[in-house]
PDB file of C-alpha atoms in Angstrom:
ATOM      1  CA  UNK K  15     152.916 -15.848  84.977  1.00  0.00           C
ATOM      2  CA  UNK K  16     155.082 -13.114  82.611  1.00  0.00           C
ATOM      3  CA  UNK K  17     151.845 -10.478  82.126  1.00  0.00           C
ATOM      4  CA  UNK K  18     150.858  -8.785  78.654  1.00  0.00           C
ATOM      5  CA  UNK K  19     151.708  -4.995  79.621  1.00  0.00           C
ATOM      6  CA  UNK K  20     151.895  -1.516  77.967  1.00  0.00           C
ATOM      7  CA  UNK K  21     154.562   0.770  78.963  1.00  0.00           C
ATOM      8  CA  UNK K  22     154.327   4.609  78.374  1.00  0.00           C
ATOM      9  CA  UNK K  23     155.985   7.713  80.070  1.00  0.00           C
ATOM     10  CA  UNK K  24     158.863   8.781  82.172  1.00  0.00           C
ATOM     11  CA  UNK K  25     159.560   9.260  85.813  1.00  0.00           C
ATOM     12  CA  UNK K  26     158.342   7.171  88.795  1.00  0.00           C
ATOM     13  CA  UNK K  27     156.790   4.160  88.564  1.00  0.00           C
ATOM     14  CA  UNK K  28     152.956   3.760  88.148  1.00  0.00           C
ATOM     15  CA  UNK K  29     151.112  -0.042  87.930  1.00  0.00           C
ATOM     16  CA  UNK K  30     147.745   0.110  86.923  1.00  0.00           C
ATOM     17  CA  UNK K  31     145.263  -3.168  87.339  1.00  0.00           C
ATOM     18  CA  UNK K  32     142.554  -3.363  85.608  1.00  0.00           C
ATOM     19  CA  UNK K  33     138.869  -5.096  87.335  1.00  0.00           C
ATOM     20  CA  UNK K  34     137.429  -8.088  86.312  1.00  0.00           C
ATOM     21  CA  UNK K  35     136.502  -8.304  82.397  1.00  0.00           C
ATOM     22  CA  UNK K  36     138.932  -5.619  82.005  1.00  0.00           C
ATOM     23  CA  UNK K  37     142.253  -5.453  80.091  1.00  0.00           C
ATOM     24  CA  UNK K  38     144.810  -2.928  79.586  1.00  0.00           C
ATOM     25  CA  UNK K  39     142.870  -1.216  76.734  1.00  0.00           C
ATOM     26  CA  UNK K  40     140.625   0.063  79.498  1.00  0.00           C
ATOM     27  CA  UNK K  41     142.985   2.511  80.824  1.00  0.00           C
ATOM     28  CA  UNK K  42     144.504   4.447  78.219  1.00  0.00           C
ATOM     29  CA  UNK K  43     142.807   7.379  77.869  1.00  0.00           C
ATOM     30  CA  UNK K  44     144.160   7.166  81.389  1.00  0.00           C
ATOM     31  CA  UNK K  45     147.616   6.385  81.357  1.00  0.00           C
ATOM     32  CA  UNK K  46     148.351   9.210  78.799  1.00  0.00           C
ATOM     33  CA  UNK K  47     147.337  11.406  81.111  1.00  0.00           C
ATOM     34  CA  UNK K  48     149.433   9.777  83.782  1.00  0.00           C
ATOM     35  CA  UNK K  49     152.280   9.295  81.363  1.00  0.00           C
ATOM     36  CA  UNK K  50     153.300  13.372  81.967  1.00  0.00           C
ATOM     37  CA  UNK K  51     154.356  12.511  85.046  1.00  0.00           C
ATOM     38  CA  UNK K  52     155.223   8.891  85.665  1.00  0.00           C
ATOM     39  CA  UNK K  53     156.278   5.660  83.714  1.00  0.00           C
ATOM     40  CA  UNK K  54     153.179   4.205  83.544  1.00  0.00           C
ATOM     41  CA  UNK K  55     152.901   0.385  83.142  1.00  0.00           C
ATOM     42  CA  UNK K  56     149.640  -1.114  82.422  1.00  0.00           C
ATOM     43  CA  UNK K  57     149.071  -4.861  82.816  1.00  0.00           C
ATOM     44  CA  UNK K  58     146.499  -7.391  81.853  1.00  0.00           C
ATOM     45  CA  UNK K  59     145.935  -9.903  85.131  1.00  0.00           C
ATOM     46  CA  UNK K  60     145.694 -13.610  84.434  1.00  0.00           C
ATOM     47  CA  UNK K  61     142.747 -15.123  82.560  1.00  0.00           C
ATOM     48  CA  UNK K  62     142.186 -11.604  80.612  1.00  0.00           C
ATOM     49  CA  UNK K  63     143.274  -9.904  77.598  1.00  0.00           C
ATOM     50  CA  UNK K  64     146.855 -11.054  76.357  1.00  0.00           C
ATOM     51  CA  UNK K  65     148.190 -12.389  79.028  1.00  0.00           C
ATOM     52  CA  UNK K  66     148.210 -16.247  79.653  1.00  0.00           C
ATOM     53  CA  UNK K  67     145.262 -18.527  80.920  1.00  0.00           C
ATOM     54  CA  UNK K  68     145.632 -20.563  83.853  1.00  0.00           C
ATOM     55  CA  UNK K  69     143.495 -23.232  85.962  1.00  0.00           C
ATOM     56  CA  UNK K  70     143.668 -21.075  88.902  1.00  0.00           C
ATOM     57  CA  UNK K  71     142.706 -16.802  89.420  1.00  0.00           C
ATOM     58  CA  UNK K  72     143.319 -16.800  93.437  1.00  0.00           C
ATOM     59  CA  UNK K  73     143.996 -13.001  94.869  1.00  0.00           C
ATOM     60  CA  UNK K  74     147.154 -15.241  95.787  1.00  0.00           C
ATOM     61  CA  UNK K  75     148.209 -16.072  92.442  1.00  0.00           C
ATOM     62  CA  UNK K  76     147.420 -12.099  91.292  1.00  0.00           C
ATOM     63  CA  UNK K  77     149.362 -11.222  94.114  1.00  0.00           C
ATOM     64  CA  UNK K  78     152.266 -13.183  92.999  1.00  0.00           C
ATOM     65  CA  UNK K  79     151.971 -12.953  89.691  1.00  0.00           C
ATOM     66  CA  UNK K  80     152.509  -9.002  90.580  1.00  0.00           C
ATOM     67  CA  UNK K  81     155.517  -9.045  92.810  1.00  0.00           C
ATOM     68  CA  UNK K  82     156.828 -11.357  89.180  1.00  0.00           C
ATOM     69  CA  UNK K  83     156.306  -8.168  87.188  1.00  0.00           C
ATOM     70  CA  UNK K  84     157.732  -6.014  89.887  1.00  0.00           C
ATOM     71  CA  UNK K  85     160.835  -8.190  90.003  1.00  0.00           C
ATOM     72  CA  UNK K  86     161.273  -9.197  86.227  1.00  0.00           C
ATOM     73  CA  UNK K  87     160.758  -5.206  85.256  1.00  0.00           C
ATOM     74  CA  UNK K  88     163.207  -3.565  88.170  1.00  0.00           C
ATOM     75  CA  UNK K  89     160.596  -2.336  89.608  1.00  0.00           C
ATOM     76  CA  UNK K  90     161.899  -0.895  93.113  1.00  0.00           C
ATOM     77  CA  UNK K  91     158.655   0.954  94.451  1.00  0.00           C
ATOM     78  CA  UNK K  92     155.678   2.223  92.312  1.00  0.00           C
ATOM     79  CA  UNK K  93     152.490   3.897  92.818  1.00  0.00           C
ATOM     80  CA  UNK K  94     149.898   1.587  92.578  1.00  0.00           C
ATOM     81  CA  UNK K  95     146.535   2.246  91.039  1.00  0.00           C
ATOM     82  CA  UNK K  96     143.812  -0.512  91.090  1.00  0.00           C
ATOM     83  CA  UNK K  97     140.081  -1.005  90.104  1.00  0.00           C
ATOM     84  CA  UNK K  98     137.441  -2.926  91.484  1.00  0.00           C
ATOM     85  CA  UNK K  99     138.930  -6.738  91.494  1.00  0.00           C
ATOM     86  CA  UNK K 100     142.370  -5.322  90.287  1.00  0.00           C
ATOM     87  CA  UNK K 101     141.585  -2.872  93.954  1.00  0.00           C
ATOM     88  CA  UNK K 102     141.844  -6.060  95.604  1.00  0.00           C
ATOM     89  CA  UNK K 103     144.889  -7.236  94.277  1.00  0.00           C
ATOM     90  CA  UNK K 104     146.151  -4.270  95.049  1.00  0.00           C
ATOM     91  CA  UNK K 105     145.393  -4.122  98.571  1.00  0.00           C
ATOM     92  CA  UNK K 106     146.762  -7.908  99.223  1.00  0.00           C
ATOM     93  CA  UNK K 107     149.968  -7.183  97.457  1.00  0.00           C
ATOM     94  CA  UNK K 108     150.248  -3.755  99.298  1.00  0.00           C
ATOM     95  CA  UNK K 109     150.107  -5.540 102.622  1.00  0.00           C
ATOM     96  CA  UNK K 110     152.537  -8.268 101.640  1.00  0.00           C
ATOM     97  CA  UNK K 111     155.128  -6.048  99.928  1.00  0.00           C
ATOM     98  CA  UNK K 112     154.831  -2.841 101.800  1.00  0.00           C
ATOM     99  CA  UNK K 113     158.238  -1.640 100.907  1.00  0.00           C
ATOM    100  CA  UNK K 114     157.052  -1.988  97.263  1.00  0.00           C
ATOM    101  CA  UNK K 115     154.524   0.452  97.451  1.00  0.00           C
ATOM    102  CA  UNK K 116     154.668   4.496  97.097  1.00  0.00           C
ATOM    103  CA  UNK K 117     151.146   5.284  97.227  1.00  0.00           C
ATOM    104  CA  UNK K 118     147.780   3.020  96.932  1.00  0.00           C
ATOM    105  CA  UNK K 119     144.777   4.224  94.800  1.00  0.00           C
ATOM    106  CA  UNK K 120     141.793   1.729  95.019  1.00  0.00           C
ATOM    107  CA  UNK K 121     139.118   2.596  92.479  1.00  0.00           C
ATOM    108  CA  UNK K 122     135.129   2.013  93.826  1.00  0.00           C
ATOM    109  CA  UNK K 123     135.800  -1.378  95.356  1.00  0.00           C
ATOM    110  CA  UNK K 124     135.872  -2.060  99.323  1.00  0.00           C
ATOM    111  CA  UNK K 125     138.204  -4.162 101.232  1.00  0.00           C
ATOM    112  CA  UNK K 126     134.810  -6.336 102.544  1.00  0.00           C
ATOM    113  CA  UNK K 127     133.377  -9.739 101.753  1.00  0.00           C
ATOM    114  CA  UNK K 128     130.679  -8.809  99.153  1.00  0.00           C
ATOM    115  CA  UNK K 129     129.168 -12.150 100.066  1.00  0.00           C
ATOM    116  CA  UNK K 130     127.942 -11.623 103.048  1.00  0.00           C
ATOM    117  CA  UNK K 131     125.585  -8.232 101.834  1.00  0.00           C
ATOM    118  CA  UNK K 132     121.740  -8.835 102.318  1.00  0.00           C
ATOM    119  CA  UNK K 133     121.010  -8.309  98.650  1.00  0.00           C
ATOM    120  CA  UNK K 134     124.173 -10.515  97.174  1.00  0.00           C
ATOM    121  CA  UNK K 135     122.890  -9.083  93.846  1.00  0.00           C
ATOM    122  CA  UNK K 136     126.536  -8.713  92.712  1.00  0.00           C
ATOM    123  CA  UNK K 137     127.189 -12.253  93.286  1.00  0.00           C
ATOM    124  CA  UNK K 138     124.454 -13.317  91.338  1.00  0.00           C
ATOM    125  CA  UNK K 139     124.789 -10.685  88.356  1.00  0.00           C
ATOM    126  CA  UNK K 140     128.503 -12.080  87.357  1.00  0.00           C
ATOM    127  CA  UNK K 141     127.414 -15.787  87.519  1.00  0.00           C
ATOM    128  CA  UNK K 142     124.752 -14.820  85.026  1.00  0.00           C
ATOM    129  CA  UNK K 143     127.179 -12.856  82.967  1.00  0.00           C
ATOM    130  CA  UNK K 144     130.051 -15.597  82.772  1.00  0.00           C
ATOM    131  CA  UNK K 145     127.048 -18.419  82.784  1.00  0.00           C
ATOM    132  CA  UNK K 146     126.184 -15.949  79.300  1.00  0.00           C
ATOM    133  CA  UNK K 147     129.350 -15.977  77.827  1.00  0.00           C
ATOM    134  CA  UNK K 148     130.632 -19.217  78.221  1.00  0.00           C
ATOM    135  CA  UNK K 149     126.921 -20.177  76.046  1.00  0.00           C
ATOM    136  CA  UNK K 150     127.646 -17.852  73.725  1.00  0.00           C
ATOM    137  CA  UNK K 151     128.581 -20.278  70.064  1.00  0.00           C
ATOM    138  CA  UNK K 152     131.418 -18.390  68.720  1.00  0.00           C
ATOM    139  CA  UNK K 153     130.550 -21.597  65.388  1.00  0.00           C
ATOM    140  CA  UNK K 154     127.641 -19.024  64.696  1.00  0.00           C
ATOM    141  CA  UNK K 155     129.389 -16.043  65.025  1.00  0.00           C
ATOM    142  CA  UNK K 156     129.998 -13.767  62.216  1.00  0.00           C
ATOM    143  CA  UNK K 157     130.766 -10.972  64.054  1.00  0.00           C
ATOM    144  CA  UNK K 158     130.741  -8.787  67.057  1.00  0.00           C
ATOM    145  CA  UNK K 159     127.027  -7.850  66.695  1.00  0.00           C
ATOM    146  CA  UNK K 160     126.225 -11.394  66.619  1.00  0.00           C
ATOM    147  CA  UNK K 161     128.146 -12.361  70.260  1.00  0.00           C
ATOM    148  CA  UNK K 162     125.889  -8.801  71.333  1.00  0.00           C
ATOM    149  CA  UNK K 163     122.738 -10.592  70.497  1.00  0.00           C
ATOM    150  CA  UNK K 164     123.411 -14.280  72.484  1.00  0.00           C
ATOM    151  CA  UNK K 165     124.710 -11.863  75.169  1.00  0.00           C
ATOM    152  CA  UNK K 166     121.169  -9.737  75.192  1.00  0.00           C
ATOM    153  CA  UNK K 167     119.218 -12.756  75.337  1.00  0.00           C
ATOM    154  CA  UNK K 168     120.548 -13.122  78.977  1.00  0.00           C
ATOM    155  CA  UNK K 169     121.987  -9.366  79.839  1.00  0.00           C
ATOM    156  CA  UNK K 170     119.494  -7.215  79.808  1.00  0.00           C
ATOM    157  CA  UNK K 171     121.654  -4.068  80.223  1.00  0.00           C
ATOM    158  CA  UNK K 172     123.496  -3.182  77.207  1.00  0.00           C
ATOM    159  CA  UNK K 173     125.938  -0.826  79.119  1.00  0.00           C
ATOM    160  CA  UNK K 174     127.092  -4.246  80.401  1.00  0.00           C
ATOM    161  CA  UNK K 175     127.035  -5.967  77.051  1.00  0.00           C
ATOM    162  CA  UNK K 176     129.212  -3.161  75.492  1.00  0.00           C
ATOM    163  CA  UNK K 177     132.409  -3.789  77.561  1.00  0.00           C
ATOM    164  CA  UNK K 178     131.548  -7.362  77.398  1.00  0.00           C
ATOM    165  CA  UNK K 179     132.014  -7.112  73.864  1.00  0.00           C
ATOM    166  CA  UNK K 180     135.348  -5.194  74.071  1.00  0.00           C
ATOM    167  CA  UNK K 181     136.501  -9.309  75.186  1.00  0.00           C
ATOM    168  CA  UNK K 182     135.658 -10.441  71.474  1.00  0.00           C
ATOM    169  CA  UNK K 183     139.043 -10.642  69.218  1.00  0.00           C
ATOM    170  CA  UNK K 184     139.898 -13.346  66.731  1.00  0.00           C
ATOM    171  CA  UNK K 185     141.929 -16.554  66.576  1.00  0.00           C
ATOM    172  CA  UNK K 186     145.333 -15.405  64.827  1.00  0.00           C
ATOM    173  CA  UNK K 187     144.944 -19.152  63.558  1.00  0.00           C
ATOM    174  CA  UNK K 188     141.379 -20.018  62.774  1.00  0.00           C
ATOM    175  CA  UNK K 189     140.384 -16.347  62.302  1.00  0.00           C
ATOM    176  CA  UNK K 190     137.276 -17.201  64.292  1.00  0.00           C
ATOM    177  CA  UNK K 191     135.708 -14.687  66.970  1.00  0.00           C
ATOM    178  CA  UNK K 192     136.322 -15.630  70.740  1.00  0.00           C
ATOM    179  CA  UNK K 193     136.875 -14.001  73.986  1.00  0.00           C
ATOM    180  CA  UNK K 194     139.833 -12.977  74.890  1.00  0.00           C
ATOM    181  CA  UNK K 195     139.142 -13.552  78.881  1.00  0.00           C
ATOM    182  CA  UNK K 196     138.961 -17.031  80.335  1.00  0.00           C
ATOM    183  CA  UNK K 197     134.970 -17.183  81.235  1.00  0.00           C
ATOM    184  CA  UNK K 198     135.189 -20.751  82.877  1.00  0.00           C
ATOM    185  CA  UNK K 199     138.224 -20.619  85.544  1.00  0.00           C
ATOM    186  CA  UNK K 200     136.865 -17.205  86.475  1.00  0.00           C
ATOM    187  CA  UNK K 201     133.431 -18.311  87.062  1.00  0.00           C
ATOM    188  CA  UNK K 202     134.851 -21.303  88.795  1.00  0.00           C
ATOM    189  CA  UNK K 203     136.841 -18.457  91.086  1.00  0.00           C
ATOM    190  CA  UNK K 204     134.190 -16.477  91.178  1.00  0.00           C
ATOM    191  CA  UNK K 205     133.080 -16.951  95.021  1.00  0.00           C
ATOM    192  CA  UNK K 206     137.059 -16.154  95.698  1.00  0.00           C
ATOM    193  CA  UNK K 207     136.689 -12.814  93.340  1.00  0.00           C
ATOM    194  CA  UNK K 208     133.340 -11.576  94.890  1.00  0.00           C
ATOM    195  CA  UNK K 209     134.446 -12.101  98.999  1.00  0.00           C
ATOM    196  CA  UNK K 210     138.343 -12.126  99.050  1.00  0.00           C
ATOM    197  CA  UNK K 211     140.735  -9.462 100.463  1.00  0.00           C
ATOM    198  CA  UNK K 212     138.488  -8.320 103.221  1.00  0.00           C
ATOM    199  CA  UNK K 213     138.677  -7.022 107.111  1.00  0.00           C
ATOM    200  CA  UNK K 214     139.586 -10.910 108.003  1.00  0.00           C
ATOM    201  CA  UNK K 215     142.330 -11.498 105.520  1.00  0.00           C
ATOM    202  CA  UNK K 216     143.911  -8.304 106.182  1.00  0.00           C
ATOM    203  CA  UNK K 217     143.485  -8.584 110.582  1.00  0.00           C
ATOM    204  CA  UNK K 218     146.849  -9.262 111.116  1.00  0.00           C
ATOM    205  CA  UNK K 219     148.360  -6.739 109.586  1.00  0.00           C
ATOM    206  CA  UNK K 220     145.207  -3.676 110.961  1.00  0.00           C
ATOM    207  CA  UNK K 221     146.171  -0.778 111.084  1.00  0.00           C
ATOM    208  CA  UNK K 222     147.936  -0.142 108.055  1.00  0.00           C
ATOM    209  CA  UNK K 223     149.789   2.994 107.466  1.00  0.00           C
ATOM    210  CA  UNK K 224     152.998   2.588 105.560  1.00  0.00           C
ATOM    211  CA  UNK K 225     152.163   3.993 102.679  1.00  0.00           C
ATOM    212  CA  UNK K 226     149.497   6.640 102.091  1.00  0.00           C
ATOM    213  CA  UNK K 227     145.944   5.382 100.539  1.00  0.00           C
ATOM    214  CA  UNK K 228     143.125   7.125  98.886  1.00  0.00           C
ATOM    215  CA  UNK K 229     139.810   5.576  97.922  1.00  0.00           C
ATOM    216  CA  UNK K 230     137.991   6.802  94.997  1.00  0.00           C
ATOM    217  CA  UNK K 231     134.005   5.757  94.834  1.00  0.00           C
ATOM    218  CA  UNK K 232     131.356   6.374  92.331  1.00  0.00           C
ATOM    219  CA  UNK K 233     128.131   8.351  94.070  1.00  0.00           C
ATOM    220  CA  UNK K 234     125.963   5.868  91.063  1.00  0.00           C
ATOM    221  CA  UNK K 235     127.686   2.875  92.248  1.00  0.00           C
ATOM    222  CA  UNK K 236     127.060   0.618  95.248  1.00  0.00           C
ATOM    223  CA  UNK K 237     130.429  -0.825  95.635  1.00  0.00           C
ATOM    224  CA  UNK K 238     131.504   1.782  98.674  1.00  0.00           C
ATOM    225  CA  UNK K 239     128.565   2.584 100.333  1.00  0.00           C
ATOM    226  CA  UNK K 240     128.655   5.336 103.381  1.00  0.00           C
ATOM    227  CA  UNK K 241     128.644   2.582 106.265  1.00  0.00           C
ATOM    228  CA  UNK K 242     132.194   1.442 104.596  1.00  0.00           C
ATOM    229  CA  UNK K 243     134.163   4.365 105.453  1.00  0.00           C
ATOM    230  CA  UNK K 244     134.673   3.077 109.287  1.00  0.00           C
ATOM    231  CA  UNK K 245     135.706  -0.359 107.845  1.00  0.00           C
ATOM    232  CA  UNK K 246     137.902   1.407 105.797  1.00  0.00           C
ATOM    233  CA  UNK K 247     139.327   3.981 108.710  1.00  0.00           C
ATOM    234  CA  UNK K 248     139.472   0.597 110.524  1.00  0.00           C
ATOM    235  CA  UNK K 249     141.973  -0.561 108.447  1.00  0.00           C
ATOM    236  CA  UNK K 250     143.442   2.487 106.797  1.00  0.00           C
ATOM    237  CA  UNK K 251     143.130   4.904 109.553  1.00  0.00           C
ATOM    238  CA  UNK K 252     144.899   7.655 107.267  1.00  0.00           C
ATOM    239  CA  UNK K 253     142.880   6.963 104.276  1.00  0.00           C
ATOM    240  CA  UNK K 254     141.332   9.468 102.159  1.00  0.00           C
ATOM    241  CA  UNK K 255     137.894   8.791 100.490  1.00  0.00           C
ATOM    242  CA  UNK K 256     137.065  10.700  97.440  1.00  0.00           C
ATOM    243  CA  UNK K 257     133.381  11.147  95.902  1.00  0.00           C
ATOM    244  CA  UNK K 258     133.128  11.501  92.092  1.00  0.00           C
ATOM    245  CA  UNK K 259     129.390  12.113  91.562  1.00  0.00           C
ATOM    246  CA  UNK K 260     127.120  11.362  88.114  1.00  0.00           C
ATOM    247  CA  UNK K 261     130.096   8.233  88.139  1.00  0.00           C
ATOM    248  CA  UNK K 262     128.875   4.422  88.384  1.00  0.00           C
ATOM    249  CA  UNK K 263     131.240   1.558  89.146  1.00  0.00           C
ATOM    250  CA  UNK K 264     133.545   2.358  85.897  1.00  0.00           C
ATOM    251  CA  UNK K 265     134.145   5.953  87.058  1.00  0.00           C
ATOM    252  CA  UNK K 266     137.448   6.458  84.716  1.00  0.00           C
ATOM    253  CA  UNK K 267     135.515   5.938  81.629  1.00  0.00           C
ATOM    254  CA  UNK K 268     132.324   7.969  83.212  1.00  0.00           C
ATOM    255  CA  UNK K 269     134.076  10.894  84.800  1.00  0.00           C
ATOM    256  CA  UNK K 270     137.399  10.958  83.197  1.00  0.00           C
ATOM    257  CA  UNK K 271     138.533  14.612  84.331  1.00  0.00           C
ATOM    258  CA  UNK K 272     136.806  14.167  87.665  1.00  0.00           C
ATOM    259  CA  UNK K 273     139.133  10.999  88.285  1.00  0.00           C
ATOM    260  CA  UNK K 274     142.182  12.160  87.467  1.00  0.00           C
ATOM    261  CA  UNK K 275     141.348  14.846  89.352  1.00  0.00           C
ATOM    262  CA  UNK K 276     140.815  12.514  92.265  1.00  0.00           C
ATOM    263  CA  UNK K 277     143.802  10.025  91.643  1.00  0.00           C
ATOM    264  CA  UNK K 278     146.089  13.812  91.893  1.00  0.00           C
ATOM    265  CA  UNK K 279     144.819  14.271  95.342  1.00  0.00           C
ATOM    266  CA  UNK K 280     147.208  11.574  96.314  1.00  0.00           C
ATOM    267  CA  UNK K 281     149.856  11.614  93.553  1.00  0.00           C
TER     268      UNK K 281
END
């Protein structure tokens, strides 16, 4: 798949990858920061923002479609920064493509099966939320408030219904509001999204230490909780783990300074 991307900067090459219901226009307060010292390329993954839809949204066809953007944009070796499902993608194409890869930065996600915790909460709160959206009658919709109150009658948290709505844009040909993320194929995927790229995918390849790797968790979120620092030693045996505290899952957009502050530890 040929990815939507931003391009901005000069010198070595960063990729940032966005998490699920992200886009590109996540990470730009980011990326101009970034963009002092490297060519920064920012891409939206399949089934989100601009870039295509497809019937499929494996870690296997966001690997791929990765090492396509590496390849159609010369891209030799980069940095690579990812967050939360974009982490993931990261990881798997790290451990395919090792040659690719200067430096890994995973943002607040775990290389684990998030299936298998006792409270599968997380599971449970993104079926709701794409069950939501995919209800939501863009025929009544007027405008953005509107998609804000189908969402609330099934997302209680409005934090969550905020960069939900940052997925509303309009149909260049009907002019009628719709999201710009492919709700259905990545609920259908969703099992895949929640469990994949964890301590069993990646056995073959334990330890891994070509490249250096930092991990950068949120003390508010739950996504990299204490007992995952030995799975991740297990597997990254060099790693470093960085704390940014009064930061939830979306730590960049929380703790801006404290993040970049973070992502420079390794870069």
């Amino acid at each position: 798949m040929d990815l939507y991307y931003r391009k901005t900067g000069s010198g070595a090459p960063l990729v940032i990858i966005h998490g699920l219901y992200g886009s590109s226009d996540n990470w730009m307060n980011i990326s101009k920061r970034l963009a002092e010292k490297y060519t920064v390329y920012l891409i939206d993954q399949r089934n989100h923002g601009r870039s295509g839809f497809a019937e499929s949204h494996t870690y296997n066809d966001m690997r791929d479609d990765l090492a396509a953007f590496f390849e159609r944009h010369n891209i030799e070796k980069a940095t690579i920064l990812g967050h939360s499902m974009g982490g993931k993608v990261a990881m798997w194409f790290a451990a395919d493509f090792p040659e690719k890869v200067e430096k890994l930065v995973i943002a607040d996600i775990a290389p684990k099966d998030y299936l298998q915790l006792k409270d599968d909460s997380q599971f449970y709160l993104h079926q709701n939320i794409l069950l939501a959206m995919q209800d939501v009658d863009f025929s009544m919709v007027k405008s953005r408030s509107d998609v804000d109150d189908f969402l609330a009658e099934k997302i209680d948290n409005e934090r969550i219904r905020m960069f939900l709505l940052k997925n509303v844009g309009k149909n260049k040909k009907t002019k009628q509001f719709q999201w710009q993320l492919n709700a259905g194929v990545l609920y259908d995927h969703l099992e895949e999204i929640v469990s994949g790229v964890n301590i069993k995918w990646l056995d073959d390849r334990i330890p891994i230490t070509a490249y250096p790797v930092i991990f950068i968790r949120g003390l508010l979120s739950k996504y990299i909780q204490d007992e995952d620092k030995d799975l991740i030693k297990e597997i990254y045996p060099e790693a470093r783990i960085v704390d940014i505290p009064e930061a939830g899952h979306w730590l960049h957009a929380e703790q801006p300074q404290k993040f970049m502050e973070a992502v420079m530890l390794c870069c």
